[in-house]
XYZ file of C-alpha atoms in Angstrom:
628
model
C -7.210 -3.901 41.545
C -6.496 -0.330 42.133
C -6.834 0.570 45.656
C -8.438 3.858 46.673
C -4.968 5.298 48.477
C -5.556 8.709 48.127
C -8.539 9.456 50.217
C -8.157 12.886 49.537
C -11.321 14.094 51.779
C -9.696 12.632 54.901
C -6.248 13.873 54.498
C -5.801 17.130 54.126
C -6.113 18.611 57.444
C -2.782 20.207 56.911
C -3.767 22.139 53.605
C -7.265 22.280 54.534
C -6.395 26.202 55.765
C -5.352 27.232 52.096
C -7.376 25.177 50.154
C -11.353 26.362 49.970
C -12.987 23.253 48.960
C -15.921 24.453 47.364
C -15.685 23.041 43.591
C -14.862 25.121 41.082
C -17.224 27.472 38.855
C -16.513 25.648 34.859
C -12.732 26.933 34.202
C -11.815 29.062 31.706
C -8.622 28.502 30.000
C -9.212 28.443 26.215
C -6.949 31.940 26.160
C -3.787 30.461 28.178
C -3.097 27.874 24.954
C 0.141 28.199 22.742
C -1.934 29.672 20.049
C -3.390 32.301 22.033
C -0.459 33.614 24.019
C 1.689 35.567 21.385
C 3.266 37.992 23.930
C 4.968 36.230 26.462
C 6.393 37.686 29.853
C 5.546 35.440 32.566
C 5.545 31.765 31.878
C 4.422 29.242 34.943
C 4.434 30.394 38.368
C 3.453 29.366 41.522
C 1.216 32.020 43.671
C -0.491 31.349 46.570
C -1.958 27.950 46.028
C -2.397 27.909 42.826
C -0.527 28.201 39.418
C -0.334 30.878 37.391
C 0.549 31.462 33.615
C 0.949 34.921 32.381
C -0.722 35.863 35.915
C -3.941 34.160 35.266
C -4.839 31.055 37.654
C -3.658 28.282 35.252
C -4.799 24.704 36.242
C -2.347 21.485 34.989
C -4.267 18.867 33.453
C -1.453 16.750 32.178
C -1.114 13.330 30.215
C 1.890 11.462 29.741
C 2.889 9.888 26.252
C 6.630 9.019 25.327
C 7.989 9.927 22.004
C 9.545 6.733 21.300
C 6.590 5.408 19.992
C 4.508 5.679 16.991
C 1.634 8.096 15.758
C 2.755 11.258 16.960
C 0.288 13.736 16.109
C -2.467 11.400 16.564
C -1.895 10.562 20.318
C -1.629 14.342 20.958
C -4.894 15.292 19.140
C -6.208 12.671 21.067
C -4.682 13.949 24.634
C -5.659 17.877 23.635
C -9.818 16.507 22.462
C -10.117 14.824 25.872
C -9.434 18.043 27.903
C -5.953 17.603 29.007
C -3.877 21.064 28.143
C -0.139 19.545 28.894
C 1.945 16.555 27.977
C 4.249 15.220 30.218
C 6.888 13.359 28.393
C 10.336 11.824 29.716
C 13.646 11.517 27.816
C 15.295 8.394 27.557
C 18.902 8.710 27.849
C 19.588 5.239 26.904
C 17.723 5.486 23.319
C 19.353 8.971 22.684
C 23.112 7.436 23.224
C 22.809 4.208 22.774
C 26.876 4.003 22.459
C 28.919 6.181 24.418
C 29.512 9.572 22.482
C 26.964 8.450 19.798
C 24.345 10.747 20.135
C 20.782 10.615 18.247
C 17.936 13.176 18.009
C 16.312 12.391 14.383
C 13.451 9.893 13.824
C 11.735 8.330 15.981
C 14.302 10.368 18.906
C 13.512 13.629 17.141
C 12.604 15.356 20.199
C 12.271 18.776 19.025
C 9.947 17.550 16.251
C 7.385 15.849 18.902
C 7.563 19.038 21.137
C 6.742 21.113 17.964
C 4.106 18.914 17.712
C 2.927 19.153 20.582
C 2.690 23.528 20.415
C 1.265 23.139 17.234
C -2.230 20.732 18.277
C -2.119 23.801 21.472
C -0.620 21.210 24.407
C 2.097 22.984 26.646
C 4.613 20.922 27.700
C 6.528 19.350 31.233
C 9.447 18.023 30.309
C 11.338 15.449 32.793
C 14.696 15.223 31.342
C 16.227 12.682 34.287
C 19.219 11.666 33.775
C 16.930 8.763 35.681
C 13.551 8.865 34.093
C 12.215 5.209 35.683
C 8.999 4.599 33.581
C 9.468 1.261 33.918
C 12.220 0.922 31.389
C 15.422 -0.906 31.160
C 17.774 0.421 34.077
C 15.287 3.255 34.246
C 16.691 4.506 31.181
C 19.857 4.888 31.842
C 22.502 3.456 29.456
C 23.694 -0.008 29.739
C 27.527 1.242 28.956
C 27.724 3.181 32.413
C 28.313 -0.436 34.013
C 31.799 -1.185 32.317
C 32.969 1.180 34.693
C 33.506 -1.638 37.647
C 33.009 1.114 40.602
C 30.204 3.081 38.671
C 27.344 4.621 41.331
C 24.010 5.339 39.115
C 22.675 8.514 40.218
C 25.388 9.863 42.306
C 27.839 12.385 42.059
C 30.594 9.486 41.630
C 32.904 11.544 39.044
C 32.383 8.693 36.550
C 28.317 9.568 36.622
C 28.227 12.958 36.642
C 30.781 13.372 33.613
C 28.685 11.046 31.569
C 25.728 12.972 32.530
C 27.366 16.596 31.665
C 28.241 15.342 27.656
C 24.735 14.008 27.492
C 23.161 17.157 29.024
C 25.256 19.661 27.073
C 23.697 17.510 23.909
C 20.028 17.431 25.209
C 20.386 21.155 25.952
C 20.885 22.091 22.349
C 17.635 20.257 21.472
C 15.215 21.827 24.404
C 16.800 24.987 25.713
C 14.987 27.024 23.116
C 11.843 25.264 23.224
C 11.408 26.865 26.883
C 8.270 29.310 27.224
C 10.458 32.151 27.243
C 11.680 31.929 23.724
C 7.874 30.905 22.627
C 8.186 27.474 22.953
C 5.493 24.805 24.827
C 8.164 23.656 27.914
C 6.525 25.138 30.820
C 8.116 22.807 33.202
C 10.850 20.762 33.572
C 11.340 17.944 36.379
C 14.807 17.622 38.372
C 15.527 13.922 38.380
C 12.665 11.592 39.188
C 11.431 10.116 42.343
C 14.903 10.411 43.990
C 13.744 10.197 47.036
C 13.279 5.859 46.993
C 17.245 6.334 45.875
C 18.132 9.107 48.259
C 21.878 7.543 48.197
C 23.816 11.159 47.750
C 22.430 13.950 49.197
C 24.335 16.292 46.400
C 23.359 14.361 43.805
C 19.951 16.578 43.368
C 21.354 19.734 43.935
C 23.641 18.546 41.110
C 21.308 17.755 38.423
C 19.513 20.947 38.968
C 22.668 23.052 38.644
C 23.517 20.961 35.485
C 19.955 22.007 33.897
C 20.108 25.813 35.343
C 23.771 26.388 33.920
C 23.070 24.994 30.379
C 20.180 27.529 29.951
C 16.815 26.008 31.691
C 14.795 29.070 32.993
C 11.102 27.390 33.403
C 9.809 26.212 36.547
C 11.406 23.626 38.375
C 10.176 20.928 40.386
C 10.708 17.432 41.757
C 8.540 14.278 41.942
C 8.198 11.732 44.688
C 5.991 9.586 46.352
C 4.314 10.814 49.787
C 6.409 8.169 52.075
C 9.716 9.680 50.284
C 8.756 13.276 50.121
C 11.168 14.597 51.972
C 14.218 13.416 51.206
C 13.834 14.219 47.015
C 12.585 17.661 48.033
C 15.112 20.647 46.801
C 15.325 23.651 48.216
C 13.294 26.884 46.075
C 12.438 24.080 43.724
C 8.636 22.941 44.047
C 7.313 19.198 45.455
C 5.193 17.362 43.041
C 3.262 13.844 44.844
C 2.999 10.280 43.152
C -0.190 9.116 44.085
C 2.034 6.274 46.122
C 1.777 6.103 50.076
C -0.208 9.100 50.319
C -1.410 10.195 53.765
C -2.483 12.793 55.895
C 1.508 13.292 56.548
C 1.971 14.493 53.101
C 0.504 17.562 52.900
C 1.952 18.457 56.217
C 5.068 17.606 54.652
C 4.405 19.632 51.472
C 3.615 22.923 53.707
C 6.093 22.159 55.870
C 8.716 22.398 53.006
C 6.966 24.939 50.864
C 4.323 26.697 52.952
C 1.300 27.698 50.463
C 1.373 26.438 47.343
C -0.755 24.254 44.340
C -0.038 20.626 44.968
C 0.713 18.567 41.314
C -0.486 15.295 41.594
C 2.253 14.350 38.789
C 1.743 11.010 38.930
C -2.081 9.738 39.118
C -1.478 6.171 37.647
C -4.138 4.512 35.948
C -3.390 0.970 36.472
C 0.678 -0.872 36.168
C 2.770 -2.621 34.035
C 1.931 -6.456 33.426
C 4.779 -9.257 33.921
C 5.603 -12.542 32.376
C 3.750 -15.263 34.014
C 1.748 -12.527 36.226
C -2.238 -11.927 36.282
C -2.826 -8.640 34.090
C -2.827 -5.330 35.718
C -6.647 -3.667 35.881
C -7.584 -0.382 36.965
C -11.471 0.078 38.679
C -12.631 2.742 35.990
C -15.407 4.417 39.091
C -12.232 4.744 41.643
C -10.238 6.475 38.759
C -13.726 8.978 38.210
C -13.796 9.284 42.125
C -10.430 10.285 42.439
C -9.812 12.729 39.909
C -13.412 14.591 40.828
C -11.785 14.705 44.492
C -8.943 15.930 43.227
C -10.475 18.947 41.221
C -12.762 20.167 43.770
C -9.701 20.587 45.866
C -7.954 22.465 42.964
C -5.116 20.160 42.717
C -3.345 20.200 38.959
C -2.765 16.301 37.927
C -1.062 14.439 35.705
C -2.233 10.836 33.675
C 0.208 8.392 33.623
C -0.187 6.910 31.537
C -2.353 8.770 28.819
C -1.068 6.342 26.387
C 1.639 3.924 27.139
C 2.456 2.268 23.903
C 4.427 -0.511 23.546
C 7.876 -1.266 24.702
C 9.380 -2.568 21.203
C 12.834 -4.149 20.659
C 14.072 -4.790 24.513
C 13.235 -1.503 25.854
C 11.152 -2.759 28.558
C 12.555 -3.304 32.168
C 11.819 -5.421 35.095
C 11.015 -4.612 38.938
C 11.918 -6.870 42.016
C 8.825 -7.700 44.324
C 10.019 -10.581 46.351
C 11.124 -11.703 42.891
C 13.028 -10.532 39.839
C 9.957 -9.606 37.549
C 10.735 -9.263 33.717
C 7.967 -6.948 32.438
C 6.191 -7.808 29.161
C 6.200 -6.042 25.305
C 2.791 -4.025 25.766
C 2.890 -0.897 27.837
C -0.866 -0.649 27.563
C -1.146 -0.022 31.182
C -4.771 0.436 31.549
C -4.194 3.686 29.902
C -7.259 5.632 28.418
C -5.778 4.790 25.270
C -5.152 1.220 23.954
C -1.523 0.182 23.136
C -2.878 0.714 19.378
C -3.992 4.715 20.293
C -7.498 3.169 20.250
C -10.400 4.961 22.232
C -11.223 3.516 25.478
C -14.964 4.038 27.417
C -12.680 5.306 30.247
C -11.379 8.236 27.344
C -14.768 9.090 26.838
C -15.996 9.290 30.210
C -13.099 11.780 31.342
C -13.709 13.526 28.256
C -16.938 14.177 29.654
C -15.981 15.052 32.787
C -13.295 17.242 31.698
C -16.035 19.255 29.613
C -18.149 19.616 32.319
C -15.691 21.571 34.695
C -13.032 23.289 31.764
C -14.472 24.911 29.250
C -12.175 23.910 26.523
C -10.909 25.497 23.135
C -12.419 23.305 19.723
C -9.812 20.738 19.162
C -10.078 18.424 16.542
C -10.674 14.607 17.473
C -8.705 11.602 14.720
C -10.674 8.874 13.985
C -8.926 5.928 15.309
C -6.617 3.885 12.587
C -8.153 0.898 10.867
C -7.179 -2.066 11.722
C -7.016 -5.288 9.669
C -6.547 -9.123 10.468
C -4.153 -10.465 8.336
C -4.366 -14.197 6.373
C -2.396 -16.572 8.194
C 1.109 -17.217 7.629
C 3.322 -20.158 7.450
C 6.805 -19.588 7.987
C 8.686 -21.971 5.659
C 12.300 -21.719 6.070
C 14.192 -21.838 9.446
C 18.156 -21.494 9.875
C 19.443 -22.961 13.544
C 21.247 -20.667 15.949
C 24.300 -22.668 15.529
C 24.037 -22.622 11.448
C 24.323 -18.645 11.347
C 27.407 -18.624 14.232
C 29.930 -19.299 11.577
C 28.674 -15.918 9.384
C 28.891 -13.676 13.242
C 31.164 -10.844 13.815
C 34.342 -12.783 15.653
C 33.453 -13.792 18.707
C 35.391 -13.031 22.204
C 37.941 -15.561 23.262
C 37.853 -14.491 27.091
C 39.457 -16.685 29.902
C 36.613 -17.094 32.354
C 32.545 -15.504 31.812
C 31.995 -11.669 30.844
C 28.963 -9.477 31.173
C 27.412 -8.326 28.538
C 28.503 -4.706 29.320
C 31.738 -6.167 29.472
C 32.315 -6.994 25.764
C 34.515 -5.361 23.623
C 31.911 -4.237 20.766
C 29.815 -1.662 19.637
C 33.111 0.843 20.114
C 33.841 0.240 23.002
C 30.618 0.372 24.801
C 29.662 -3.473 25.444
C 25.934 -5.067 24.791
C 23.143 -3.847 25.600
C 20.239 -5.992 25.109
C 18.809 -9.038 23.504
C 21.576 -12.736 24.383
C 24.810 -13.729 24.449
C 26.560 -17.376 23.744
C 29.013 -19.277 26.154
C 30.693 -21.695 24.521
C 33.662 -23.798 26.027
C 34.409 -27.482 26.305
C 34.392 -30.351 29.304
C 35.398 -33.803 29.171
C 33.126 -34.857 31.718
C 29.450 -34.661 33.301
C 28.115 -33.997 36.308
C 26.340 -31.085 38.256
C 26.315 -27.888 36.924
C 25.763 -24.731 39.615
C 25.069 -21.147 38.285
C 25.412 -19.487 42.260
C 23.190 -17.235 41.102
C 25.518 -15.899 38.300
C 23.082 -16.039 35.107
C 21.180 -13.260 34.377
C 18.472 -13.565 33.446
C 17.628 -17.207 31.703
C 20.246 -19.016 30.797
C 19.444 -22.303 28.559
C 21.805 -25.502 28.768
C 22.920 -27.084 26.049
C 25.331 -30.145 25.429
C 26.476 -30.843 21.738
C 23.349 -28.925 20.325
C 20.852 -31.163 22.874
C 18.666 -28.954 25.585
C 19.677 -29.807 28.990
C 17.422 -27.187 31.046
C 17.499 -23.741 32.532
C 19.472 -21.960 34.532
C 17.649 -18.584 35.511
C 17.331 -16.788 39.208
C 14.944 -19.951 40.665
C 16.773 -22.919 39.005
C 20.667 -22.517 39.587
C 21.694 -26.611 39.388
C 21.436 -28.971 36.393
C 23.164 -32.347 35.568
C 25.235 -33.276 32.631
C 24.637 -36.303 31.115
C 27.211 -36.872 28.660
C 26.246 -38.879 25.442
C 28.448 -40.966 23.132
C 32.132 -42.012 23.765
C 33.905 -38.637 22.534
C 36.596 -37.133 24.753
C 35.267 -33.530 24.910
C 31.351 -32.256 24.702
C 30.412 -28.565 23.845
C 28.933 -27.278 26.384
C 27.069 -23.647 25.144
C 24.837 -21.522 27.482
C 22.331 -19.093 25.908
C 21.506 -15.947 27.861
C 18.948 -13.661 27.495
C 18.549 -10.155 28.968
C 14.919 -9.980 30.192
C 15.116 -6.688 31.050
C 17.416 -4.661 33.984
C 15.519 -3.242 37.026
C 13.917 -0.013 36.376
C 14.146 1.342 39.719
C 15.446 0.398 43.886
C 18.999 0.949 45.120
C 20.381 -2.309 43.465
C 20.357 -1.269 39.834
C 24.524 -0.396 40.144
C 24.330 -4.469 39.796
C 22.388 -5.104 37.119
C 25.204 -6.264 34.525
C 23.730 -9.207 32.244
C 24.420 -12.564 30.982
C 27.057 -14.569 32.975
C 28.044 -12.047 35.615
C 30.438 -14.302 37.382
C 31.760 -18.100 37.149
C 30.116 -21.210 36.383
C 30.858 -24.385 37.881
C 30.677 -28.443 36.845
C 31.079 -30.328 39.827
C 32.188 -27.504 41.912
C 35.096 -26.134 39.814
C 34.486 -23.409 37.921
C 34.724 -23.233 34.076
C 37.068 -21.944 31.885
C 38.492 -20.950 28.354
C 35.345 -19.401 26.786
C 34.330 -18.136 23.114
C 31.565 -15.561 23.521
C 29.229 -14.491 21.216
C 26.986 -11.127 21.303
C 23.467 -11.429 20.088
C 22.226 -8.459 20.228
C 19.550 -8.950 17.537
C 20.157 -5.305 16.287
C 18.778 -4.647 11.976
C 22.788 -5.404 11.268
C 22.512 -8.842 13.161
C 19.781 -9.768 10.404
C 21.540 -8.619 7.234
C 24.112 -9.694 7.415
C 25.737 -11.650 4.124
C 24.475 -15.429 4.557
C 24.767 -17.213 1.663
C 21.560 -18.889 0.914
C 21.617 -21.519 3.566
C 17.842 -21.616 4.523
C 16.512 -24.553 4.873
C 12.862 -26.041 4.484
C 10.673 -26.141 7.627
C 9.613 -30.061 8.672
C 8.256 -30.927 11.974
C 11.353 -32.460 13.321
C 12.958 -28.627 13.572
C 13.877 -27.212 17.120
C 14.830 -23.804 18.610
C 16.905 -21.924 18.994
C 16.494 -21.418 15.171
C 15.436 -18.242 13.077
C 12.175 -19.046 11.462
C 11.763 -16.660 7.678
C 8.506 -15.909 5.690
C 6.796 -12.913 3.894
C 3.785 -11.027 4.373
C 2.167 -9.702 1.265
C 0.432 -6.512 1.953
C -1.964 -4.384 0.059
C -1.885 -0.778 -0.105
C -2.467 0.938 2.138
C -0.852 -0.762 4.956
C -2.877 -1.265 8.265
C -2.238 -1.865 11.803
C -2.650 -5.410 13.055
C -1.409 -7.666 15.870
C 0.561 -10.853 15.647
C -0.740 -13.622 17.484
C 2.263 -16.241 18.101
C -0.205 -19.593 19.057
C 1.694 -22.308 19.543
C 4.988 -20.865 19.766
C 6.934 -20.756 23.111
C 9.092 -18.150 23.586
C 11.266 -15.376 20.951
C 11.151 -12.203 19.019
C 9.638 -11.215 16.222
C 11.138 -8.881 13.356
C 9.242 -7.214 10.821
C 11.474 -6.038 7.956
C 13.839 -5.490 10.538
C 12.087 -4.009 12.991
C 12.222 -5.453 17.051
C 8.890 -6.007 17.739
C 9.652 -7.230 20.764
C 9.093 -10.586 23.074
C 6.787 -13.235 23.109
C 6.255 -15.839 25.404
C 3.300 -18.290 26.021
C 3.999 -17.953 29.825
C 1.000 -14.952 29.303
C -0.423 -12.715 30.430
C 0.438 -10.846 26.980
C -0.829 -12.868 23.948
C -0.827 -10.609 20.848
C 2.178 -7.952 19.407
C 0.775 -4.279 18.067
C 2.514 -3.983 14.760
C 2.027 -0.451 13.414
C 1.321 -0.271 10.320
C 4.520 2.645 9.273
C 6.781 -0.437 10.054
C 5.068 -2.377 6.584
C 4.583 -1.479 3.194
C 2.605 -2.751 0.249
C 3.974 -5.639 -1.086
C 6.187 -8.092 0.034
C 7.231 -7.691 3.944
C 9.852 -9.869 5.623
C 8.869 -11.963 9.113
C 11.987 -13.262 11.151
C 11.096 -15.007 14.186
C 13.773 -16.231 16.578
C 12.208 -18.776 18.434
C 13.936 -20.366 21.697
C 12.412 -23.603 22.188
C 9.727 -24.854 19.837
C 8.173 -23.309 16.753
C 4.227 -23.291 16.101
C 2.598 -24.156 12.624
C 1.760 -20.257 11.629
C 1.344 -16.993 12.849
C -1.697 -15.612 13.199
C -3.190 -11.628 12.814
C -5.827 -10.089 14.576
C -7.834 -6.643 15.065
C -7.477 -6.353 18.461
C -5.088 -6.999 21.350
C -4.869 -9.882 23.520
C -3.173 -9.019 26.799
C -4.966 -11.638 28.971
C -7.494 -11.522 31.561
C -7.159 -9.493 34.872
């Protein structure tokens, strides 16, 4: 559970001089609202010890929500009826060029759309470009092809960093530089980096990224974010020190007026609950601590921000993993004990803060959506299957390579390697005996030996044995990786290169003369041209295999959750859409399909399962993330 770290009372001898803690009289701030400032002059400023906007005491009550989800407009109604008057939202550079030089801002990337979106329901807007955004995704966001480079040093000024960083930012300024308050746009704020003080492994490296956001045009107020044990060393100079709610103490806030003298104090990360992980307990938030903590924090006129507001889902293999003790893959759902569900529902924790928020803002009318209907969908068989080793004749051509390559390694997707999903090593021995990974397979790697499962190599198991079969002279032996997610954060992410990341060895000799395949499971993988080689389902059948039915579906489409019972471990596409993982390790048991990914009629379900198929799918109304 959520453990009461802030104790705000307690600690703030140091700020205790400029802080009056009387509360508040109800706040007023139904005129400072994109709507209602047509003239602007003086966008967010920091006075005394408190923010202003257009030089009226402007308090930050901030939600985050990333665009790479679904439901735009409805989130953000949502975030504006609680009470909250800003979004925080982060930019993934990894979605945005997912191959080096290929750069995308339409869809669901259209940033400028979501930010317009954003003015228009009367949110303002802190924006928290990175490069590094964390939020738990893979490599923190960054993108996967910045590891071909052998020497590379993430978040550095290491030449071959920064001049990635530079194309990418000269392409993200033409999207937000005229979004700024200035031009009459909803950016108030924009955050330099993010938590670089757990890095902290170049001290130029922040007074870099804040030159490479001033130069290409960003004029709003800057400011940094770490948590209290780390303050110091991601604090910039004349740019202002936001506090994670993260080893808070009464050191802190002598730190923060230390470094900045008088000034507001932007809790910019108040965290609701965590992430969940495969084969972990779910995450739980106490909803009374959360109450407790925010009323502390108003009566001692601190701004705040939610995060998460509403987390989503990580879909496809955005998700990332952390290491506590152990490498920890997180799961599909990014629910996070946010005060909206993964499915933008309402949650008594929403209402309750919507009635506290009324009770101390006095708020402009905003309009509140409905939540979306859900439906629970009949059961559905899945009748044909096609084996993983059927389709690898109808691949791109695979990589004849001498000894094992990373996935960032392979020569695909011009030039820039693979970034998520598995990859195939394939290569021949004419004999059995131990196999030893010496830690080289990243992240699960399963065994097999002329089509037969032998076991799994991953981070805890790194020796099998070979049993060889028959009286052939050579065996295929083929490992299947997956990519479970890189670390989203700590000082080891330059290593986090995927799949076979160095030799494998039978008997204590290492392997050779490998044909690799890349699986990256992207919308192309599936359409390929297969001639009709399906086959029927029968009880005998085995993974890996892709499993294909069809959903009919009545118009309108609803959202729903898939409920894989029975099954052991894959993904799920739905008409070509990455839903994401599943895995009956738990905690998560259901997957949020939205319903813009179906339309009436008939929809196409591709499984890939790894190990064993179940009887059906199953749909439900509401998600199943397991028990706390």
């Amino acid at each position: 559970k959520l453990q009461c770290i802030l104790c705000l009372s307690s600690a703030l001898p140091a700020v205790e001089a400029q802080l009056d803690p009387k509360p508040w009289p109800r706040i007023n701030q139904t005129h400072l609202t994109p709507s209602a400032l047509k003239n602007r002059k003086e966008g967010l400023k920091v006075q005394g010890s408190s923010f202003t906007l257009e030089g009226f005491p402007f308090l930050i009550v901030a939600g985050t929500i990333h665009y790479s989800r679904q439901y735009w407009r409805d989130r953000l109604l949502k975030l504006k009826a609680c009470g909250f008057n800003t979004l925080t939202t982060h930019v993934p550079w990894n979605l945005h060029e997912p191959n080096k030089g290929q750069f995308h801002f339409t869809v669901d990337l259209d940033l400028r759309t979501f930010l317009a979106i954003a003015s228009d329901v009367g949110l303002w807007v802190i924006l928290c470009p990175g490069p590094y955004i964390g939020s738990d995704l893979d490599l923190g966001g960054l993108p996967s092809w910045l590891l071909r480079d052998p020497k590379m040093k993430l978040r550095t000024t290491y030449k071959g960093f920064t001049r990635a960083v530079n194309l990418y930012f000269d392409q993200l300024a033409h999207q937000v530089v005229s979004l700024q308050y200035v031009w009459g746009g909803p950016i108030i704020a924009v955050q330099v980096e993010n938590e670089y003080g757990s890095y902290n492994l170049n001290t130029n490296y922040m007074p870099y990224v804040k030159k490479a956001l001033v130069t290409r045009g960003i004029k709003v107020l800057l400011m940094t974010a770490d948590d209290g044990q780390q303050l110091t060393k991601g604090h910039l100079k004349n740019v202002l020190a936001t506090v994670h709610m993260k080893n808070i103490n009464k050191g802190t806030y002598k730190d923060l007026s230390a470094m900045q003298g008088l000034s507001p104090i932007l809790m910019m990360v108040y965290t609701a609950s965590s992430f969940d992980k495969w084969g972990m307990i779910r995450q739980a938030a106490d909803p009374h601590m959360l109450k407790k903590d925010v009323q502390e924090m108003f009566k001692l006129r601190f701004s705040l921000n939610f995060y998460m507001f509403h987390g989503g889902t990580n879909f496809g293999f955005m998700g990332g993993a952390v290491f506590l003790n152990t490498y920890l893959p997180g799961v599909t759902s990014y629910d996070y004990g946010a005060l909206l569900t993964e499915d933008g529902a309402y949650t008594p924790e929403y209402l309750t803060f919507q009635e506290y928020f009324s009770s101390v803002l006095e708020l402009p009318t905003s309009v509140q959506p409905e939540d979306a209907p859900k439906t629970a969908y009949k059961s559905l068989t899945l009748s044909h299957f096609l084996s993983l080793w059927d389709i690898l004749p109808y691949m791109d051509k695979p990589v004849k390579s001498a000894k094992p390559m990373s996935m960032e390694m392979l020569p695909v997707n011009q030039g820039s390697g693979q970034s998520f999903g598995y990859i195939l090593y394939e290569t021949t021995i004419t004999k059995g005996g131990v196999l030893t990974s010496r830690g080289h397979v990243r992240d699960r790697g399963q065994v097999f030996l002329n089509e037969r499962p032998v076991g799994v190599l991953d981070r805890s198991t790194e020796e099998l044995t070979l049993v060889k079969h028959g009286y052939q002279d050579y065996h295929t032996l083929r490992i299947l990786v997956e990519n479970q997610g890189r670390l989203a954060d700590g000082q080891d992410m330059d290593g986090e290169r995927k799949g076979l990341i160095g030799d494998i060895y039978l008997n204590n000799s290492p392997l050779r003369k490998f044909t690799v395949y890349s699986l990256e499971m992207k919308p192309r993988f599936l359409r390929r041209n297969i001639p009709d080689i399906w086959k029927p389902v029968t009880d005998q059948v085995q993974g890996p295999a892709f499993f294909l039915g069809y959903l009919r579906v009545r118009d309108p489409p609803r959202d729903t959750f898939i409920k894989m019972a029975g099954w052991t471990k894959g993904v799920i596409f739905i008409n070509g859409h990455n839903l994401g993982r599943y895995w009956n390790l738990g905690p998560q048991e259901t997957l949020y399909l939205p319903a813009p990914w179906l339309h009436s009629g008939i929809n196409e379900i591709i499984v890939f399962e790894e190990v064993a198929p179940g009887l059906e799918i199953q749909f439900t109304k509401q998600p199943q993330l397991g028990r706390a």
